Short mmCIF file of C-alpha atoms in Angstrom, two decimals:
data_model
loop_
_atom_site.label_atom_id
_atom_site.label_comp_id
_atom_site.label_asym_id
_atom_site.label_seq_id
_atom_site.Cartn_x
_atom_site.Cartn_y
_atom_site.Cartn_z
CA MET A 173 -43.69 -42.09 -28.69
CA ALA A 174 -46.36 -44.40 -30.06
CA SER A 175 -45.25 -46.89 -32.72
CA SER A 176 -47.24 -47.60 -35.89
CA SER A 177 -49.08 -50.39 -34.07
CA GLU A 178 -50.00 -47.95 -31.31
CA GLU A 179 -51.86 -45.43 -33.39
CA ILE A 180 -54.99 -45.10 -35.48
CA ILE A 181 -54.86 -43.33 -38.84
CA VAL A 182 -58.06 -41.99 -40.41
CA ARG A 183 -59.02 -39.80 -43.33
CA ALA A 184 -60.17 -36.42 -42.04
CA LEU A 185 -61.26 -32.93 -42.98
CA HIS A 186 -59.50 -30.05 -41.24
CA THR A 187 -60.69 -26.49 -40.63
CA LEU A 188 -60.16 -23.66 -38.16
CA GLN A 189 -62.73 -22.22 -35.78
CA GLY A 190 -62.75 -19.80 -32.88
CA ASN A 191 -59.37 -18.36 -32.04
CA GLY A 192 -57.47 -20.51 -34.51
CA LEU A 193 -58.46 -23.86 -33.00
CA ASP A 194 -57.94 -26.89 -35.24
CA VAL A 195 -61.17 -28.81 -35.84
CA TYR A 196 -61.36 -32.23 -37.53
CA ALA A 197 -64.23 -34.28 -38.92
CA PHE A 198 -63.64 -38.00 -39.46
CA PHE A 199 -65.03 -41.51 -39.06
CA ILE A 200 -63.66 -44.07 -36.63
CA ASN A 201 -64.66 -47.64 -35.83
CA GLY A 202 -67.11 -47.47 -32.92
CA PRO A 203 -65.19 -49.64 -30.42
CA ASP A 204 -62.06 -47.56 -31.06
CA VAL A 205 -63.56 -44.41 -29.52
CA MET A 206 -62.78 -45.66 -26.01
CA ARG A 207 -59.28 -46.65 -27.16
CA VAL A 208 -58.40 -43.07 -28.09
CA ALA A 209 -60.47 -41.11 -25.55
CA ASP A 210 -60.83 -40.87 -21.78
CA ILE A 211 -63.91 -39.82 -19.82
CA THR A 212 -63.18 -37.09 -17.29
CA ARG A 213 -65.62 -37.55 -14.42
CA LEU A 214 -66.78 -34.58 -12.37
CA GLU A 215 -65.07 -34.76 -8.97
CA ARG A 216 -62.95 -32.75 -6.57
CA ASP A 217 -59.44 -33.46 -5.37
CA GLN A 218 -58.19 -33.19 -1.79
CA ALA A 219 -57.61 -29.45 -2.27
CA ASP A 220 -61.29 -29.06 -3.33
CA ASN A 221 -60.31 -28.20 -6.91
CA LEU A 222 -62.91 -29.24 -9.48
CA LYS A 223 -61.74 -31.90 -11.93
CA GLY A 224 -63.46 -33.14 -15.07
CA PHE A 225 -67.02 -32.43 -16.16
CA GLN A 226 -68.81 -35.63 -17.16
CA ARG A 227 -71.81 -36.93 -15.21
CA PRO A 228 -71.86 -40.57 -14.03
CA GLU A 229 -72.51 -43.41 -16.44
CA ILE A 230 -76.20 -44.22 -16.93
CA ARG A 231 -75.97 -48.00 -17.17
CA SER A 232 -79.51 -48.59 -18.37
CA HIS A 233 -78.98 -46.05 -21.16
CA VAL A 234 -75.66 -47.63 -22.18
CA LYS A 235 -77.22 -51.11 -22.15
CA GLY A 236 -80.10 -49.96 -24.34
CA ILE A 237 -77.76 -48.44 -26.93
CA ALA A 238 -75.54 -51.54 -26.96
CA GLU A 239 -78.56 -53.79 -27.51
CA TYR A 240 -79.61 -51.64 -30.44
CA LEU A 241 -76.13 -51.73 -31.97
CA LEU A 242 -76.00 -55.54 -31.72
CA GLN A 243 -79.24 -56.02 -33.66
CA GLY A 244 -77.50 -56.12 -37.02
CA ASP A 245 -77.07 -53.51 -39.73
CA VAL A 246 -78.08 -50.33 -37.89
CA LEU A 247 -77.94 -46.63 -38.70
CA PHE A 248 -75.79 -44.68 -36.22
CA PRO A 249 -75.14 -41.19 -37.65
CA ASN A 250 -74.87 -39.29 -34.35
CA ALA A 251 -71.48 -37.59 -34.09
CA ILE A 252 -69.35 -37.90 -30.98
CA ILE A 253 -67.47 -34.76 -29.95
CA LEU A 254 -63.91 -35.13 -28.72
CA ALA A 255 -61.37 -32.70 -27.35
CA LEU A 256 -58.00 -33.69 -28.85
CA SER A 257 -54.56 -32.97 -27.47
CA PRO A 258 -51.91 -31.42 -29.74
CA ALA A 259 -50.32 -34.91 -29.87
CA VAL A 260 -52.56 -35.79 -32.85
CA LYS A 261 -50.95 -35.12 -36.21
CA PHE A 262 -52.62 -34.05 -39.46
CA ALA A 263 -51.06 -34.43 -42.91
CA ALA A 264 -52.84 -32.61 -45.72
CA SER A 265 -53.47 -34.40 -48.99
CA ARG A 266 -51.67 -33.19 -52.05
CA GLY A 267 -53.38 -32.27 -55.26
CA THR A 268 -55.47 -29.54 -56.82
CA LYS A 269 -58.71 -28.34 -55.29
CA PRO A 270 -61.93 -29.51 -56.94
CA THR A 271 -63.66 -26.95 -59.12
CA GLY A 272 -66.10 -24.90 -57.08
CA ASP A 273 -64.58 -25.86 -53.72
CA GLN A 274 -65.31 -23.10 -51.19
CA GLY A 275 -62.09 -23.82 -49.35
CA LEU A 276 -63.73 -24.26 -45.95
CA ALA A 277 -61.87 -27.47 -45.18
CA GLN A 278 -58.76 -29.37 -46.21
CA SER A 279 -58.64 -33.13 -46.62
CA GLY A 280 -55.86 -35.32 -45.31
CA THR A 281 -54.99 -38.01 -42.77
CA LEU A 282 -55.14 -37.71 -39.00
CA THR A 283 -52.85 -39.83 -36.83
CA ILE A 284 -54.10 -40.51 -33.30
CA PRO A 285 -51.62 -42.14 -30.89
CA LEU A 286 -52.94 -44.84 -28.53
CA PHE A 287 -52.07 -44.80 -24.85
CA LYS A 288 -53.40 -46.45 -21.72
CA GLU A 289 -56.47 -45.22 -19.87
CA GLY A 290 -55.88 -41.95 -18.05
CA GLU A 291 -53.16 -40.88 -20.49
CA ARG A 292 -55.10 -40.86 -23.78
CA VAL A 293 -54.88 -38.03 -26.29
CA ALA A 294 -58.62 -37.32 -26.42
CA TRP A 295 -61.45 -36.61 -24.00
CA ILE A 296 -65.14 -37.17 -24.64
CA VAL A 297 -67.08 -33.90 -24.59
CA ASP A 298 -70.38 -35.24 -25.91
CA GLY A 299 -71.44 -38.85 -26.37
CA GLN A 300 -70.03 -40.71 -23.37
CA GLN A 301 -73.04 -43.06 -23.09
CA ARG A 302 -72.82 -43.87 -26.81
CA SER A 303 -69.05 -44.36 -26.57
CA LEU A 304 -69.41 -46.76 -23.63
CA ALA A 305 -72.05 -48.70 -25.55
CA LEU A 306 -69.82 -48.89 -28.64
CA SER A 307 -67.04 -50.35 -26.50
CA GLN A 308 -69.33 -53.28 -25.66
CA ILE A 309 -70.05 -54.52 -29.19
CA GLY A 310 -66.92 -56.62 -29.56
CA SER A 311 -65.22 -56.77 -32.95
CA ARG A 312 -68.14 -55.39 -34.93
CA THR A 313 -67.31 -52.60 -37.38
CA ILE A 314 -69.52 -49.53 -37.15
CA PRO A 315 -68.14 -46.32 -38.69
CA VAL A 316 -68.96 -43.56 -36.23
CA PRO A 317 -68.74 -39.85 -37.12
CA VAL A 318 -66.49 -37.77 -34.86
CA ILE A 319 -65.92 -34.05 -34.57
CA GLY A 320 -62.70 -33.26 -32.73
CA PHE A 321 -61.27 -29.89 -31.70
CA VAL A 322 -57.68 -29.57 -30.56
CA SER A 323 -57.45 -28.20 -27.02
CA ASP A 324 -56.08 -29.61 -23.80
CA SER A 325 -57.62 -26.68 -21.90
CA LEU A 326 -60.11 -28.07 -19.37
CA GLU A 327 -61.87 -24.69 -19.35
CA ILE A 328 -62.59 -24.85 -23.10
CA GLN A 329 -63.71 -28.47 -22.80
CA ARG A 330 -66.14 -27.53 -20.02
CA GLU A 331 -67.50 -24.62 -22.06
CA GLN A 332 -68.23 -26.92 -25.00
CA PHE A 333 -69.71 -29.58 -22.72
CA ILE A 334 -72.17 -27.06 -21.26
CA LEU A 335 -73.08 -25.53 -24.63
CA VAL A 336 -73.50 -28.87 -26.41
CA ASN A 337 -75.69 -30.24 -23.63
CA LYS A 338 -77.72 -27.08 -23.00
CA ALA A 339 -80.70 -28.35 -25.00
CA LYS A 340 -80.50 -31.84 -23.50
CA PRO A 341 -81.76 -33.02 -20.09
CA LEU A 342 -78.46 -32.24 -18.38
CA PRO A 343 -78.92 -32.01 -14.58
CA PRO A 344 -79.15 -28.31 -13.60
CA ARG A 345 -76.95 -28.93 -10.54
CA LEU A 346 -74.19 -30.28 -12.80
CA ILE A 347 -74.27 -27.08 -14.88
CA ASN A 348 -74.40 -24.96 -11.71
CA GLU A 349 -71.20 -26.54 -10.41
CA LEU A 350 -69.36 -26.24 -13.72
CA LEU A 351 -70.32 -22.61 -14.46
CA PRO A 352 -68.04 -21.02 -11.81
CA GLU A 353 -65.10 -22.93 -13.28
CA THR A 354 -65.53 -21.43 -16.76
CA ARG A 355 -64.78 -17.95 -18.04
CA SER A 356 -66.61 -17.90 -21.36
CA VAL A 357 -68.30 -14.66 -22.41
CA LEU A 358 -70.05 -16.53 -25.22
CA PHE A 359 -72.66 -18.32 -23.12
CA PRO A 360 -76.31 -17.69 -23.98
CA ARG A 361 -77.99 -15.10 -21.72
CA GLU A 362 -79.76 -17.85 -19.75
CA LEU A 363 -76.45 -19.45 -18.70
CA SER A 364 -74.76 -16.11 -18.08
CA LEU A 365 -77.51 -15.15 -15.61
CA ARG A 366 -76.99 -18.44 -13.77
CA LYS A 367 -73.23 -18.02 -13.56
CA LEU A 368 -73.00 -15.28 -10.88
CA PRO A 369 -75.24 -17.02 -8.29
CA ALA A 370 -73.36 -20.27 -8.91
CA GLU A 371 -70.01 -18.53 -8.37
CA ILE A 372 -71.18 -16.97 -5.09
CA CYS A 373 -72.58 -20.31 -3.93
CA SER A 374 -69.23 -21.96 -4.63
CA LEU A 375 -67.43 -19.23 -2.67
CA LEU A 376 -69.81 -19.60 0.30
CA ASN A 377 -68.94 -23.28 0.43
CA ARG A 378 -65.16 -22.81 0.11
CA ASP A 379 -64.64 -19.81 2.38
CA LYS A 380 -63.68 -20.95 5.89
CA THR A 381 -65.26 -17.81 7.38
CA SER A 382 -68.60 -18.51 5.70
CA PRO A 383 -71.47 -19.97 7.75
CA PHE A 384 -72.04 -22.34 4.81
CA HIS A 385 -68.44 -23.61 4.80
CA GLN A 386 -68.54 -27.23 3.55
CA LEU A 387 -72.29 -27.45 4.26
CA ILE A 388 -73.38 -27.23 0.61
CA LYS A 389 -73.98 -30.46 -1.33
CA ARG A 390 -72.51 -30.61 -4.82
CA VAL A 391 -72.74 -33.06 -7.69
CA SER A 392 -69.02 -33.81 -7.41
CA ASP A 393 -69.32 -34.94 -3.78
CA LYS A 394 -68.37 -38.60 -3.46
CA GLY A 395 -69.29 -41.10 -0.77
CA SER A 396 -71.88 -41.02 1.96
CA PHE A 397 -69.62 -39.42 4.59
CA SER A 398 -70.02 -35.68 4.24
CA GLY A 399 -71.00 -32.78 6.45
CA ALA A 400 -72.85 -31.15 3.57
CA VAL A 401 -76.56 -30.81 4.24
CA VAL A 402 -77.87 -27.99 2.01
CA THR A 403 -78.33 -28.52 -1.73
CA ASP A 404 -76.46 -26.09 -3.94
CA SER A 405 -79.64 -25.50 -5.95
CA ALA A 406 -81.41 -24.13 -2.85
CA VAL A 407 -78.60 -21.65 -2.12
CA ILE A 408 -78.34 -20.62 -5.77
CA THR A 409 -82.10 -20.08 -5.99
CA MET A 410 -82.01 -17.95 -2.83
CA ILE A 411 -79.21 -15.79 -4.29
CA LYS A 412 -80.83 -15.54 -7.71
CA ASN A 413 -84.20 -14.51 -6.24
CA SER A 414 -82.59 -11.70 -4.26
CA ILE A 415 -80.63 -10.45 -7.28
CA ASN A 416 -83.67 -10.52 -9.57
CA ASN A 417 -86.10 -8.92 -7.11
CA PRO A 418 -85.93 -5.12 -7.64
CA LEU A 419 -86.28 -4.72 -3.85
CA GLY A 420 -83.93 -7.59 -3.04
CA ALA A 421 -80.96 -7.15 -0.72
CA LEU A 422 -78.55 -8.11 -3.53
CA ALA A 423 -80.30 -6.31 -6.40
CA PRO A 424 -78.52 -2.92 -6.00
CA TYR A 425 -75.20 -4.63 -6.63
CA LYS A 426 -75.96 -6.70 -9.74
CA GLY A 427 -74.51 -4.14 -12.14
CA GLY A 428 -75.78 -3.23 -15.58
CA PRO A 429 -74.84 -3.27 -19.26
CA ARG A 430 -71.76 -1.13 -18.55
CA ASP A 431 -71.00 -2.00 -14.93
CA SER A 432 -69.94 -5.34 -13.52
CA ALA A 433 -71.64 -6.80 -10.46
CA ASP A 434 -70.37 -5.76 -7.03
CA VAL A 435 -69.73 -9.31 -5.87
CA GLU A 436 -67.89 -8.14 -2.76
CA SER A 437 -70.95 -6.29 -1.43
CA MET A 438 -73.24 -9.20 -2.31
CA TYR A 439 -70.98 -11.62 -0.52
CA ARG A 440 -70.71 -9.38 2.56
CA ILE A 441 -74.50 -9.25 2.86
CA LEU A 442 -74.87 -13.01 2.50
CA GLN A 443 -72.06 -13.79 4.92
CA THR A 444 -73.40 -11.36 7.56
CA TYR A 445 -77.04 -12.37 7.22
CA TRP A 446 -76.53 -16.13 7.23
CA THR A 447 -73.99 -15.92 10.06
CA ALA A 448 -76.72 -14.13 12.02
CA VAL A 449 -79.18 -16.89 11.04
CA ARG A 450 -76.74 -19.51 12.29
CA ASP A 451 -76.25 -17.67 15.60
CA VAL A 452 -79.94 -16.99 16.24
CA PHE A 453 -81.04 -20.53 15.34
CA LYS A 454 -78.09 -22.48 16.75
CA ASP A 455 -80.11 -25.63 17.44
CA ALA A 456 -81.32 -25.83 13.84
CA TRP A 457 -78.13 -24.90 11.96
CA GLY A 458 -75.97 -27.46 10.20
CA LYS A 459 -78.37 -30.38 10.66
CA ASP A 460 -79.71 -32.72 8.02
CA PRO A 461 -82.94 -31.33 6.50
CA ARG A 462 -84.73 -34.38 7.89
CA HIS A 463 -83.99 -32.96 11.35
CA SER A 464 -84.11 -29.24 10.58
CA ARG A 465 -86.31 -27.46 8.10
CA LEU A 466 -84.02 -24.44 8.32
CA MET A 467 -81.47 -26.39 6.26
CA HIS A 468 -84.20 -27.65 3.93
CA SER A 469 -84.52 -25.94 0.56
CA ALA A 470 -87.86 -24.51 1.70
CA GLY A 471 -86.22 -22.95 4.75
CA ILE A 472 -83.27 -21.55 2.79
CA GLU A 473 -85.50 -19.95 0.15
CA ALA A 474 -88.00 -18.56 2.67
CA MET A 475 -85.25 -17.12 4.86
CA GLY A 476 -83.78 -15.57 1.71
CA VAL A 477 -87.02 -13.64 1.19
CA LEU A 478 -86.86 -12.52 4.82
CA MET A 479 -83.31 -11.31 4.15
CA ASP A 480 -84.67 -9.00 1.46
CA ARG A 481 -87.26 -7.58 3.86
CA ILE A 482 -84.77 -7.06 6.66
CA TYR A 483 -82.23 -5.29 4.48
CA ALA A 484 -84.96 -3.11 2.99
CA ARG A 485 -85.28 -1.60 6.48
CA MET A 486 -81.55 -1.33 7.00
CA SER A 487 -78.91 0.82 5.32
CA GLY A 488 -77.08 -1.70 3.18
CA PRO A 489 -74.14 -4.12 3.02
CA ASN A 490 -72.26 -2.48 5.88
CA GLU A 491 -74.83 -3.45 8.53
CA ASP A 492 -73.04 -5.31 11.30
CA LEU A 493 -73.80 -8.79 12.54
CA LYS A 494 -75.31 -7.58 15.80
CA ALA A 495 -77.88 -5.40 14.03
CA VAL A 496 -79.00 -8.25 11.77
CA LYS A 497 -79.33 -10.63 14.72
CA VAL A 498 -81.61 -8.12 16.46
CA GLU A 499 -83.90 -8.17 13.42
CA LEU A 500 -83.91 -11.97 13.20
CA GLU A 501 -84.78 -12.29 16.89
CA LYS A 502 -88.09 -10.63 16.06
CA VAL A 503 -89.26 -13.69 14.07
CA ALA A 504 -87.61 -16.37 16.19
CA PRO A 505 -90.67 -16.91 18.43
CA VAL A 506 -92.84 -18.13 15.51
CA CYS A 507 -90.23 -20.46 14.00
CA ARG A 508 -90.53 -24.22 14.34
CA TRP A 509 -87.48 -25.52 12.53
CA THR A 510 -86.85 -28.75 14.45
CA SER A 511 -90.00 -29.51 16.46
CA GLY A 512 -93.53 -28.36 17.18
CA GLN A 513 -96.08 -26.91 14.79
CA TRP A 514 -96.23 -23.77 12.70
CA ASP A 515 -99.34 -22.31 14.33
CA SER A 516 -100.50 -20.09 11.47
CA LEU A 517 -99.93 -22.88 8.93
CA GLY A 518 -101.43 -25.76 10.85
CA LEU A 519 -98.45 -27.87 9.79
CA ALA A 520 -95.96 -29.82 11.86
CA TRP A 521 -92.36 -28.65 11.51
CA ASN A 522 -91.41 -31.58 9.27
CA GLU A 523 -94.47 -31.34 7.01
CA ILE A 524 -93.00 -28.36 5.13
CA GLN A 525 -92.00 -29.58 1.66
CA SER A 526 -89.96 -28.20 -1.25
CA THR A 527 -93.02 -27.19 -3.26
CA PRO A 528 -93.76 -23.66 -4.49
CA LYS A 529 -96.94 -23.71 -2.39
CA ASP A 530 -95.20 -24.63 0.88
CA ILE A 531 -92.28 -22.28 0.26
CA LYS A 532 -94.71 -19.41 -0.36
CA LYS A 533 -96.64 -20.24 2.82
CA LEU A 534 -93.46 -20.35 4.87
CA GLN A 535 -92.08 -17.09 3.55
CA ASP A 536 -95.44 -15.38 4.14
CA VAL A 537 -95.39 -16.50 7.79
CA LEU A 538 -91.88 -15.12 8.28
CA VAL A 539 -92.59 -11.85 6.50
CA ARG A 540 -95.85 -11.28 8.39
CA ALA A 541 -94.16 -11.98 11.71
CA TYR A 542 -91.40 -9.51 10.85
CA ALA A 543 -93.86 -6.86 9.68
CA SER A 544 -95.92 -7.27 12.88
CA SER A 545 -92.82 -6.82 15.01
CA ALA A 546 -92.19 -3.46 13.37
CA LYS A 547 -95.57 -2.19 14.52
CA THR A 548 -95.01 -3.05 18.17
#
C-alpha cells in the first residue's frame, strides 16, 4: 500500500462512459506523467502472445518536444490519455451543485499511488512521445491535461489506442497486428474491413500446418535473427484483394449484413493454395525477398490474383492439394523467381519492385500464361 509520500493527489472531474467505465479529467505536473504511468511496448512473449500496443519511441520527435518545453513559458494544452487501474481512488467533493449544472460530471480529488516502473497504476494510451519529453524537463512545472479511464483490460486499451490514433500517421502494419487482438464491434467501417484479413494473416503465421508458419514479418518482431521473410502487409493485401473481388476465391465466403464470414473455408483455400505454391516452387519458397521474388510483396500479391483465377475454374474450397498443384504447374515454365529474366516483361528476376505498375505487369504475365495453358 502506497504511503502519503508515495502518491499524487489532484483535483479531478468524474463521469461515466461506455459500459459504466469511470472517466476522469484532471491536470498533473508534466514530469509526473512518467511517474504514474508505464508504456506498454508492442512485443510478443515466448509463447507468441501479443503484449502491449505502443510503437517504439521516436527520439527525434521526443527531443523536439523537450526543446520546445524548455524554451520558457509555453502553451501545452494537448491532453494525454491514460488507462488507469482500479487502484486509483476518487473522493467526491461535498456541497450543493451550482445553479444550472447539467450534472454531467462530479468534482472531487483523485489519489494516484506511485510504484516502480513496470508496476505503475496507469498506462499511456495516447501521448507517449509527449510524456517522454515531459520527463526530460527536470523540475519545471507544466500543468498537463489528462483524460483517464479506469480499465486494466488490455483489450479495451488497445481499442482506444487504435481509435485515438486512427486519424494520425500510425503505421498501418501496427494497426494490422493489433486488430486481431481486439474484439470491438464499435470500430469504424474502415477498420472493421481490415480486421478479418489481419486475423487470417495472424492465423497463417501461427498455425504450424500453414505454409506461412513463422514466415510473416510483424511489427512486434524483435532482433535481426528471424526466419520471417514476408511482410504482413503483403499477405493481408493478398487476402483483402481476394475477398473484395466479386470473382475472388475468398469472396463467396465473406458473409453479409446478416451472415458472418466463413473463415474456415477461406483459411482452407489459402492453406491449400499456398501449400501448393510452396511445393511447386520449392527453390523459391521461404527465402529472403532479395533472393526470391516469390516471397516479395509483388510476388505474393500477383500469385494471389492467380489464386482467384485458378479457383474460378475449380469447384471451391474442397479442392485437394494435388489438383491445385496441377494448375500451378501450368504457369511454372514462365516464372523466374530466383534467376533469369521474365521474357514477356523484359525484366530480370530481381528488377520486379513493389510498385502498382510492376505488380500489375507480373500478375498479367501469370494470368496470361494460365489462360494460354487452358487453350492447349
